[in-house]
Amino acid sequence: MYQSLAPSGPADTAADRQDEAVGVPARQAAALDADHVLARLGSTRAGLSGAEAGRRLAAIGPNAVRSHHVRALAVLGRQLRSALLLLLLAAAVVSFFFGERTDAVIIGVILLLSVALGFANEYRAERAAQALHSQVRHTAVVLRDGHEQEVDVTDLVPGDVVRLILGQVVPADVRLLECTGLQCDESVLTGESAPVPKDLEPVDGAAALAELTCCALMGTVMHAGGGTGVVVATGGRAEFGRIALGLGERQPETAFQVGLRRFSVLLLQVAAVLTTGIFVINTMLHRPLLDALLFSLAIAVGITPQLLPAVVSTSLAAGSRRLARRKVLVKRLVCIEDLGDMDILVTDKTGTLTEGRITFEKALDPAGTAGDDAILLGLLATEGALDGDHLGGNPLDTALWQAPGAAQLTAGHHRLVGLPFDHERQLSSAVVQRPDGTRLLVTKGAPETVLTRCDAVPATAAPVLAGLFAAGHRVVAVATKDGGRLSTIRESDETGLHLAGFLVFRDPPKQGAADSLRRLAELGITVKICTGDNPLVAEKVCADLGLPDGTTLTGRDVSALDDEQLAEAAARATVFARVSPEDKARVVRALRGSGRAVGFLGDGVNDALALHAADIGISVDSATDVAKDAADAVLLEKDLGVLADGVAEGRRIFANTIKYVLMGTSSNFGNMFSAAGASLLLSFLPMLPSQILLNNLLYDTGQLTIPTDRVDAEQLRAPSHWDIAFIRRFMLCFGPVSSLFDFLTFWVMLGLFHAGPVLFRSGWFVESLATQTLVIFAIRTRRIPFLRSRPSVPLLAASLGVVALGVALPFSPFAGTLGFAPLPPAFFLALAALVVVYLVLIEGTKRWFFTRPAATAPAVPARRRRGHAHRIHRRASRFSHPGPLT
């Protein structure tokens, strides 16, 4: 029980009992020794009981700074947020009480249907996003009831004792109890990229955040070493939590949504000008003030694409499902956009460019002669048992143990002590006792490193090694020296060695890797290789697969460059070889510093730092838990072709969203401009407010299928970004073309059919709905529609269905109520001719517009520089809860 864990005595006060549940601020905990902190928290080094942890969780809430709970009222509120819509509704209510009851009811019903349609689509999309968040688990290893167990990070409470491991994101503010070589990357809090060494000694109570050396802080990354600590603060009470909550509890907006807001400002400006002008014109013509106001507001609502948020949300939600079918799992919807934005991919070589099935080929002595001595020595220095079991996942050791007769070679040998491999030393060593009782120190590792530790290296070794590397082999060098009485191994012991030979392995290029690289190149993605292998081997694989030539940097080169120099060198390099985990992270940060969108694909513990540093961290289903936890997206197959599918999907979503925007800005703007002109020329309103809203509702409904549309290959070749200047030019070019045909329709209705107000409105309603709906087939592609670019079946069916409904309305039983009258058959002949000529003219205008220099060579958008707030948002998504935060 909890009582058996909590200390008794003076600490058991009301204030301390509150500390037990709520915790202690990290700055206060850092000024106290570890045992005092445990006492304040009512915990011990054995942690809490499960029951006590549950009680504290219920008392203070989850360890979360984001909520992904969908609230229907919040979604509904966003549909009602439009000031124009509310003004129109208010005007309709006033109209109702002044006797225009039928029109007022019709306006109210249409507005209600529009809001309901937007709510239904956006709510469904948000539910999909919630389900996506709920599927993702971020866990921590905690001591409860006396033994280690994994729990969700959101279930941590003050007093929990947690284990901290390399590459992990620290799950809460923690006062360290034990640590070995522990360093934390605290850049997400302090902006400083240099890792901070940690120890157990208390610090001054006035220490700055970066000086809390006895604490590991929530949201920072375990850069080196490991340890245990007691949780002192969670959620919004943690240092990171306070910063994250300052940016809001909801998940951050995607760049899609930010661009949408900027686009909406443009439309509001246009709507304000049109609305004011139309209202003034109608007032000056002495038309009823209320009718003029309703008409003006309806025009403003008509020009704003109310369902655009629903289109974006629906696109992202549908995109996550399509990605899952393509074997790409994203943890958050924003990851789809990040995938599409990626223009540099940094990846390991093994398993992505190669088969990942390493096979042992032969053992050679320094002169290049085959022999078994190097095999035996290599087996003795493996990290598992000498029978080949429990190899710790080292693929080279596994391949070596699969050599014929390997298990028999080690008979009579006993490993006494070992020094495991690490990426800084690039060596592993063992002291073994031979059958005659003597001891031998065996060291193996990267040949370049092993040779520097050897005395009197034979002259034949260098050409033998160069030949093996040039052939694309992976090579491990083995060296020995007398073990004497060694019972422990220090790094200083790994000197004065005698080169025994080389172990030769092969990992052939992956079938299909060359095609995958070509696909990524077609998507405008530059691939760079980060590998622990020899540079010559990496270059050979790249050459075999046709990867474009570039320079090669080794880990030593990377370490010798400052950040500015590295950014320049990394941009030119294709291969980074013999690099450490920190080198990988520095390379990613250097590439990101130039404004490029960088993805990193890795599957090992040593990749975690780079995965956190990238704009989009990508891992694979077979990766280590630390790597999968650090990643933003997980591939169910370690295949660059699968990744290319994900990138294309991200870009497809944006391309389809832009189709909706361009269509709305051209046809909607044209129709509303026509309404303004007609108000000046006609003695009656060219279309009733209710008819304008009905037209807008039908049009928007038909475009909800745009997320299903096909996208031309050329639209996927590079990341796309919102370009408000381009949208404005498009609107000013194509809008007048739409207006031209509206005015032709006016002439047809007045000059040929001598239409009165009701017939005129009926004709323009049908023509405007047909032209603004069907124009999507021209605007959706820069190619020739239908012949060289076919729309999706749902988009085709929905668009034609909306046009058919619009044609049928003047003949329906509701025609009188809606203010329509049946149209003469000759009108439809004229309508068909107008639509055909309109679409032909749009096609010609499109060709002219996209061949102009301003369209074919647009100003290169500024390189994306994501600020500190973005990094906070991205890290905060790990601490997300489906319910309220308190």
Short mmCIF file of N, CA and C in Angstrom, two decimals, residues 2 5-45 48 52 55-56 60 157-160 175 177 205 230-233:
data_model
loop_
_atom_site.label_atom_id
_atom_site.label_comp_id
_atom_site.label_asym_id
_atom_site.label_seq_id
_atom_site.Cartn_x
_atom_site.Cartn_y
_atom_site.Cartn_z
N TYR A 2 0.28 2.38 -0.36
CA TYR A 2 0.99 3.65 -0.45
C TYR A 2 1.59 4.01 0.91
N LEU A 5 5.03 3.07 1.67
CA LEU A 5 6.10 3.69 0.90
C LEU A 5 6.42 5.09 1.40
N ALA A 6 5.43 5.77 1.92
CA ALA A 6 5.62 7.17 2.30
C ALA A 6 6.36 7.27 3.62
N PRO A 7 7.27 8.24 3.75
CA PRO A 7 7.96 8.44 5.01
C PRO A 7 7.02 9.04 6.04
N SER A 8 7.36 8.86 7.28
CA SER A 8 6.54 9.45 8.33
C SER A 8 7.36 10.52 9.03
N GLY A 9 6.74 11.26 9.92
CA GLY A 9 7.48 12.26 10.66
C GLY A 9 7.09 13.65 10.26
N PRO A 10 8.01 14.61 10.42
CA PRO A 10 7.70 16.01 10.18
C PRO A 10 7.24 16.31 8.78
N ALA A 11 7.69 15.50 7.80
CA ALA A 11 7.30 15.80 6.41
C ALA A 11 5.82 15.59 6.16
N ASP A 12 5.14 14.85 7.06
CA ASP A 12 3.74 14.49 6.81
C ASP A 12 2.83 15.61 7.25
N THR A 13 2.90 16.74 6.58
CA THR A 13 2.07 17.90 6.85
C THR A 13 1.08 18.08 5.71
N ALA A 14 0.12 18.99 5.94
CA ALA A 14 -0.87 19.23 4.89
C ALA A 14 -0.20 19.74 3.62
N ALA A 15 0.79 20.63 3.78
CA ALA A 15 1.48 21.16 2.60
C ALA A 15 2.22 20.06 1.86
N ASP A 16 2.87 19.17 2.62
CA ASP A 16 3.62 18.10 1.97
C ASP A 16 2.70 17.09 1.32
N ARG A 17 1.53 16.87 1.93
CA ARG A 17 0.58 15.97 1.29
C ARG A 17 0.10 16.56 -0.04
N GLN A 18 -0.01 17.89 -0.09
CA GLN A 18 -0.36 18.52 -1.35
C GLN A 18 0.77 18.35 -2.36
N ASP A 19 2.04 18.48 -1.90
CA ASP A 19 3.18 18.26 -2.78
C ASP A 19 3.14 16.86 -3.37
N GLU A 20 2.73 15.87 -2.56
CA GLU A 20 2.71 14.50 -3.04
C GLU A 20 1.86 14.36 -4.30
N ALA A 21 0.72 15.04 -4.31
CA ALA A 21 -0.18 14.90 -5.45
C ALA A 21 0.20 15.85 -6.58
N VAL A 22 0.41 17.13 -6.23
CA VAL A 22 0.63 18.14 -7.26
C VAL A 22 2.07 18.13 -7.75
N GLY A 23 3.01 17.80 -6.86
CA GLY A 23 4.41 17.78 -7.25
C GLY A 23 5.14 19.01 -6.77
N VAL A 24 6.40 19.10 -7.19
CA VAL A 24 7.29 20.19 -6.79
C VAL A 24 7.86 20.80 -8.05
N PRO A 25 7.84 22.13 -8.20
CA PRO A 25 8.45 22.73 -9.39
C PRO A 25 9.89 22.30 -9.56
N ALA A 26 10.30 22.14 -10.80
CA ALA A 26 11.65 21.63 -11.07
C ALA A 26 12.72 22.51 -10.45
N ARG A 27 12.53 23.82 -10.45
CA ARG A 27 13.54 24.71 -9.88
C ARG A 27 13.70 24.47 -8.38
N GLN A 28 12.59 24.20 -7.69
CA GLN A 28 12.68 23.90 -6.26
C GLN A 28 13.32 22.53 -6.04
N ALA A 29 12.90 21.54 -6.84
CA ALA A 29 13.45 20.20 -6.68
C ALA A 29 14.94 20.17 -6.94
N ALA A 30 15.42 21.00 -7.89
CA ALA A 30 16.85 21.01 -8.22
C ALA A 30 17.70 21.54 -7.07
N ALA A 31 17.10 22.33 -6.18
CA ALA A 31 17.84 22.90 -5.05
C ALA A 31 17.89 21.95 -3.85
N LEU A 32 17.18 20.82 -3.93
CA LEU A 32 17.12 19.86 -2.82
C LEU A 32 17.87 18.60 -3.17
N ASP A 33 18.35 17.89 -2.15
CA ASP A 33 18.95 16.60 -2.45
C ASP A 33 17.86 15.59 -2.78
N ALA A 34 18.24 14.50 -3.43
CA ALA A 34 17.26 13.56 -3.97
C ALA A 34 16.36 12.97 -2.90
N ASP A 35 16.93 12.61 -1.74
CA ASP A 35 16.11 11.99 -0.69
C ASP A 35 15.08 12.97 -0.14
N HIS A 36 15.46 14.26 -0.05
CA HIS A 36 14.50 15.26 0.43
C HIS A 36 13.34 15.39 -0.57
N VAL A 37 13.66 15.37 -1.87
CA VAL A 37 12.62 15.45 -2.89
C VAL A 37 11.68 14.25 -2.79
N LEU A 38 12.24 13.05 -2.61
CA LEU A 38 11.41 11.85 -2.46
C LEU A 38 10.47 11.99 -1.27
N ALA A 39 11.00 12.54 -0.17
CA ALA A 39 10.16 12.73 1.02
C ALA A 39 9.04 13.73 0.76
N ARG A 40 9.36 14.83 0.07
CA ARG A 40 8.33 15.83 -0.25
C ARG A 40 7.23 15.21 -1.11
N LEU A 41 7.60 14.25 -1.95
CA LEU A 41 6.64 13.65 -2.88
C LEU A 41 5.97 12.41 -2.30
N GLY A 42 6.35 12.01 -1.10
CA GLY A 42 5.74 10.82 -0.52
C GLY A 42 6.07 9.56 -1.30
N SER A 43 7.31 9.46 -1.78
CA SER A 43 7.71 8.33 -2.61
C SER A 43 9.03 7.79 -2.10
N THR A 44 9.50 6.71 -2.69
CA THR A 44 10.80 6.12 -2.38
C THR A 44 11.47 5.75 -3.69
N ARG A 45 12.69 5.26 -3.61
CA ARG A 45 13.41 4.84 -4.81
C ARG A 45 12.76 3.62 -5.45
N LEU A 48 6.01 4.31 -6.55
CA LEU A 48 4.70 4.32 -5.92
C LEU A 48 4.02 2.97 -6.12
N GLU A 52 -1.81 4.10 -5.46
CA GLU A 52 -1.50 5.48 -5.13
C GLU A 52 -1.33 6.31 -6.40
N ARG A 55 -4.69 7.22 -7.60
CA ARG A 55 -5.31 8.28 -6.80
C ARG A 55 -4.76 9.65 -7.20
N ARG A 56 -3.47 9.73 -7.39
CA ARG A 56 -2.87 11.01 -7.75
C ARG A 56 -3.30 11.45 -9.16
N ILE A 60 -5.00 15.15 -9.95
CA ILE A 60 -4.36 16.27 -10.65
C ILE A 60 -4.55 16.22 -12.17
N VAL A 157 2.57 10.45 -12.78
CA VAL A 157 2.20 11.37 -11.71
C VAL A 157 3.44 11.72 -10.90
N PRO A 158 3.42 12.83 -10.17
CA PRO A 158 4.53 13.16 -9.29
C PRO A 158 4.76 12.03 -8.28
N GLY A 159 6.01 11.66 -8.09
CA GLY A 159 6.37 10.54 -7.21
C GLY A 159 6.72 9.27 -7.96
N ASP A 160 6.31 9.17 -9.23
CA ASP A 160 6.70 8.02 -10.04
C ASP A 160 8.20 8.03 -10.27
N ARG A 175 13.58 14.77 -11.16
CA ARG A 175 14.79 14.95 -10.33
C ARG A 175 15.57 13.66 -10.37
N LEU A 177 17.87 10.54 -9.75
CA LEU A 177 18.28 9.72 -8.61
C LEU A 177 19.58 8.97 -8.92
N GLY A 205 19.19 27.72 -5.74
CA GLY A 205 17.75 27.89 -5.93
C GLY A 205 17.39 28.93 -6.96
N VAL A 230 12.92 10.70 -10.23
CA VAL A 230 11.56 10.77 -9.71
C VAL A 230 10.84 11.94 -10.37
N VAL A 231 9.62 11.70 -10.81
CA VAL A 231 8.82 12.73 -11.44
C VAL A 231 8.44 13.78 -10.40
N VAL A 232 8.75 15.05 -10.69
CA VAL A 232 8.42 16.12 -9.75
C VAL A 232 7.29 17.02 -10.27
N ALA A 233 7.09 17.07 -11.57
CA ALA A 233 6.03 17.92 -12.11
C ALA A 233 5.56 17.34 -13.44
#
